[in-house]
């Protein structure tokens, strides 16, 4: 009996030892920074008192200040607009590529690998490439458009609000398409082939099979891809910061870049923390909606 208890104790200790590194990392790198950020948003923290402990508690004053600022609502609108159009383009393109590469044809594996390489490139490198491509003087985009006689003179893509927003949307879509393709292509492999064969025997054409078999069976994967795509796009920072820096003016200012500007350009750390917390709350709500949908589907399956 004693040896049995000792065995279970050792087994439990081994479990805790395996969990410990992850728990320590989560605590130090995620939980503590989030808690510190929340506390800072209720204090008046600037460059003068950042290193000291003399911080005045101001309650919700920082949140009231940022909500009174027009730039905050511009950043919210830009973030939603940017996220919406990125999802509108990258999800259908990724889905189409997933359907294409689910078929075996000559060169399919090579082309699939090329798409994956695009996803593996760091976001800062992607931003630098697209900033160069959209350069009004030496950018390849203008060179192509002028050679095709679509435009007569170079377009200043990054100097105007609408074209600057379109530029970062194109860059993010290019980066996000492989992510959608990989997840959806993986999900397609789980669809049984005999289901399609039975449907074909019953007279279902390709459109019928797509809308009545593929889409319903991939619904959990589609919800996951859209949720993750929304989260990754909504919190984008490095792409926007490198290509436009939130400009021109505030035409491409996002919540993430606004939090950075308050904290590290204006050294108003409390306002930056407040904006970051707003971003965190919005993303948490999206996560809760996703959990609700998944839980409901799991309950329905049972």
mmCIF file of N, CA and C in Angstrom, residues 17-62:
data_model
loop_
_atom_site.group_PDB
_atom_site.id
_atom_site.type_symbol
_atom_site.label_atom_id
_atom_site.label_comp_id
_atom_site.label_asym_id
_atom_site.label_seq_id
_atom_site.Cartn_x
_atom_site.Cartn_y
_atom_site.Cartn_z
ATOM 1 N N UNK A 17 6.588 18.693 -12.554
ATOM 2 C CA UNK A 17 7.887 19.124 -13.077
ATOM 3 C C UNK A 17 7.797 19.447 -14.566
ATOM 4 N N UNK A 18 6.988 18.690 -15.299
ATOM 5 C CA UNK A 18 6.800 18.973 -16.718
ATOM 6 C C UNK A 18 5.987 20.260 -16.929
ATOM 7 N N UNK A 19 5.023 20.486 -16.043
ATOM 8 C CA UNK A 19 4.153 21.668 -16.164
ATOM 9 C C UNK A 19 4.865 22.934 -15.693
ATOM 10 N N UNK A 20 5.793 22.798 -14.745
ATOM 11 C CA UNK A 20 6.429 23.944 -14.107
ATOM 12 C C UNK A 20 7.060 24.942 -15.082
ATOM 13 N N UNK A 21 7.878 24.517 -16.067
ATOM 14 C CA UNK A 21 8.480 25.508 -16.988
ATOM 15 C C UNK A 21 7.432 26.342 -17.724
ATOM 16 N N UNK A 22 6.375 25.682 -18.194
ATOM 17 C CA UNK A 22 5.314 26.414 -18.887
ATOM 18 C C UNK A 22 4.582 27.377 -17.965
ATOM 19 N N UNK A 23 4.345 26.935 -16.720
ATOM 20 C CA UNK A 23 3.656 27.794 -15.752
ATOM 21 C C UNK A 23 4.498 29.012 -15.403
ATOM 22 N N UNK A 24 5.812 28.801 -15.222
ATOM 23 C CA UNK A 24 6.715 29.914 -14.917
ATOM 24 C C UNK A 24 6.753 30.900 -16.075
ATOM 25 N N UNK A 25 6.857 30.363 -17.295
ATOM 26 C CA UNK A 25 6.888 31.239 -18.483
ATOM 27 C C UNK A 25 5.589 32.036 -18.602
ATOM 28 N N UNK A 26 4.443 31.381 -18.461
ATOM 29 C CA UNK A 26 3.151 32.064 -18.560
ATOM 30 C C UNK A 26 3.029 33.166 -17.505
ATOM 31 N N UNK A 27 3.511 32.861 -16.284
ATOM 32 C CA UNK A 27 3.413 33.835 -15.200
ATOM 33 C C UNK A 27 4.287 35.057 -15.460
ATOM 34 N N UNK A 28 5.552 34.812 -15.840
ATOM 35 C CA UNK A 28 6.502 35.911 -16.006
ATOM 36 C C UNK A 28 6.258 36.718 -17.271
ATOM 37 N N UNK A 29 5.899 36.052 -18.363
ATOM 38 C CA UNK A 29 5.823 36.715 -19.661
ATOM 39 C C UNK A 29 4.421 37.155 -20.061
ATOM 40 N N UNK A 30 3.394 36.621 -19.426
ATOM 41 C CA UNK A 30 2.022 36.953 -19.838
ATOM 42 C C UNK A 30 1.202 37.503 -18.672
ATOM 43 N N UNK A 31 1.067 36.730 -17.603
ATOM 44 C CA UNK A 31 0.168 37.129 -16.514
ATOM 45 C C UNK A 31 0.661 38.390 -15.807
ATOM 46 N N UNK A 32 1.947 38.412 -15.411
ATOM 47 C CA UNK A 32 2.477 39.583 -14.698
ATOM 48 C C UNK A 32 2.459 40.852 -15.553
ATOM 49 N N UNK A 33 2.879 40.807 -16.841
ATOM 50 C CA UNK A 33 2.773 42.027 -17.664
ATOM 51 C C UNK A 33 1.349 42.533 -17.823
ATOM 52 N N UNK A 34 0.389 41.615 -17.975
ATOM 53 C CA UNK A 34 -1.010 42.035 -18.105
ATOM 54 C C UNK A 34 -1.485 42.712 -16.823
ATOM 55 N N UNK A 35 -1.174 42.105 -15.692
ATOM 56 C CA UNK A 35 -1.566 42.696 -14.403
ATOM 57 C C UNK A 35 -0.898 44.052 -14.196
ATOM 58 N N UNK A 36 0.388 44.137 -14.538
ATOM 59 C CA UNK A 36 1.115 45.400 -14.405
ATOM 60 C C UNK A 36 0.519 46.478 -15.295
ATOM 61 N N UNK A 37 0.117 46.080 -16.507
ATOM 62 C CA UNK A 37 -0.483 47.030 -17.449
ATOM 63 C C UNK A 37 -1.827 47.531 -16.927
ATOM 64 N N UNK A 38 -2.616 46.636 -16.349
ATOM 65 C CA UNK A 38 -3.922 47.023 -15.800
ATOM 66 C C UNK A 38 -3.739 48.006 -14.643
ATOM 67 N N UNK A 39 -2.797 47.710 -13.758
ATOM 68 C CA UNK A 39 -2.532 48.599 -12.615
ATOM 69 C C UNK A 39 -2.054 49.969 -13.101
ATOM 70 N N UNK A 40 -1.169 49.973 -14.101
ATOM 71 C CA UNK A 40 -0.623 51.230 -14.620
ATOM 72 C C UNK A 40 -1.702 52.110 -15.225
ATOM 73 N N UNK A 41 -2.723 51.498 -15.822
ATOM 74 C CA UNK A 41 -3.778 52.283 -16.466
ATOM 75 C C UNK A 41 -4.637 53.038 -15.446
ATOM 76 N N UNK A 42 -4.576 52.641 -14.168
ATOM 77 C CA UNK A 42 -5.315 53.337 -13.114
ATOM 78 C C UNK A 42 -4.432 54.326 -12.349
ATOM 79 N N UNK A 43 -3.210 54.530 -12.824
ATOM 80 C CA UNK A 43 -2.286 55.461 -12.188
ATOM 81 C C UNK A 43 -1.850 56.523 -13.195
ATOM 82 N N UNK A 44 -1.243 57.582 -12.675
ATOM 83 C CA UNK A 44 -0.682 58.625 -13.531
ATOM 84 C C UNK A 44 0.825 58.378 -13.652
ATOM 85 N N UNK A 45 1.209 57.657 -14.708
ATOM 86 C CA UNK A 45 2.610 57.263 -14.896
ATOM 87 C C UNK A 45 3.147 57.943 -16.148
ATOM 88 N N UNK A 46 4.212 58.722 -15.974
ATOM 89 C CA UNK A 46 4.864 59.376 -17.096
ATOM 90 C C UNK A 46 6.371 59.201 -16.964
ATOM 91 N N UNK A 47 7.108 59.908 -17.807
ATOM 92 C CA UNK A 47 8.567 59.752 -17.818
ATOM 93 C C UNK A 47 9.198 60.206 -16.510
ATOM 94 N N UNK A 48 8.598 61.158 -15.830
ATOM 95 C CA UNK A 48 9.175 61.723 -14.608
ATOM 96 C C UNK A 48 9.070 60.760 -13.424
ATOM 97 N N UNK A 49 7.990 60.009 -13.344
ATOM 98 C CA UNK A 49 7.798 59.147 -12.174
ATOM 99 C C UNK A 49 7.788 57.659 -12.508
ATOM 100 N N UNK A 50 8.205 57.316 -13.727
ATOM 101 C CA UNK A 50 8.154 55.911 -14.152
ATOM 102 C C UNK A 50 9.029 55.022 -13.268
ATOM 103 N N UNK A 51 10.239 55.488 -12.938
ATOM 104 C CA UNK A 51 11.175 54.674 -12.156
ATOM 105 C C UNK A 51 10.924 54.746 -10.656
ATOM 106 N N UNK A 52 10.099 55.681 -10.222
ATOM 107 C CA UNK A 52 9.842 55.834 -8.789
ATOM 108 C C UNK A 52 8.523 55.160 -8.416
ATOM 109 N N UNK A 53 8.253 55.133 -7.116
ATOM 110 C CA UNK A 53 7.010 54.544 -6.627
ATOM 111 C C UNK A 53 5.955 55.602 -6.337
ATOM 112 N N UNK A 54 6.261 56.853 -6.659
ATOM 113 C CA UNK A 54 5.326 57.952 -6.410
ATOM 114 C C UNK A 54 4.361 58.086 -7.582
ATOM 115 N N UNK A 55 3.375 57.248 -7.569
ATOM 116 C CA UNK A 55 2.393 57.242 -8.645
ATOM 117 C C UNK A 55 1.010 57.492 -8.048
ATOM 118 N N UNK A 56 0.351 58.484 -8.567
ATOM 119 C CA UNK A 56 -0.974 58.845 -8.058
ATOM 120 C C UNK A 56 -2.048 57.951 -8.682
ATOM 121 N N UNK A 57 -2.934 57.460 -7.846
ATOM 122 C CA UNK A 57 -4.076 56.679 -8.326
ATOM 123 C C UNK A 57 -5.123 57.630 -8.894
ATOM 124 N N UNK A 58 -5.493 57.404 -10.156
ATOM 125 C CA UNK A 58 -6.429 58.319 -10.827
ATOM 126 C C UNK A 58 -7.718 57.620 -11.253
ATOM 127 N N UNK A 59 -7.851 56.352 -10.921
ATOM 128 C CA UNK A 59 -9.073 55.632 -11.262
ATOM 129 C C UNK A 59 -9.252 55.462 -12.758
ATOM 130 N N UNK A 60 -10.435 55.833 -13.253
ATOM 131 C CA UNK A 60 -10.753 55.675 -14.679
ATOM 132 C C UNK A 60 -10.430 56.923 -15.498
ATOM 133 N N UNK A 61 -9.656 57.827 -14.934
ATOM 134 C CA UNK A 61 -9.361 59.097 -15.617
ATOM 135 C C UNK A 61 -8.672 58.875 -16.956
ATOM 136 N N UNK A 62 -7.742 57.929 -17.014
ATOM 137 C CA UNK A 62 -7.013 57.672 -18.260
ATOM 138 C C UNK A 62 -7.944 57.119 -19.339
#
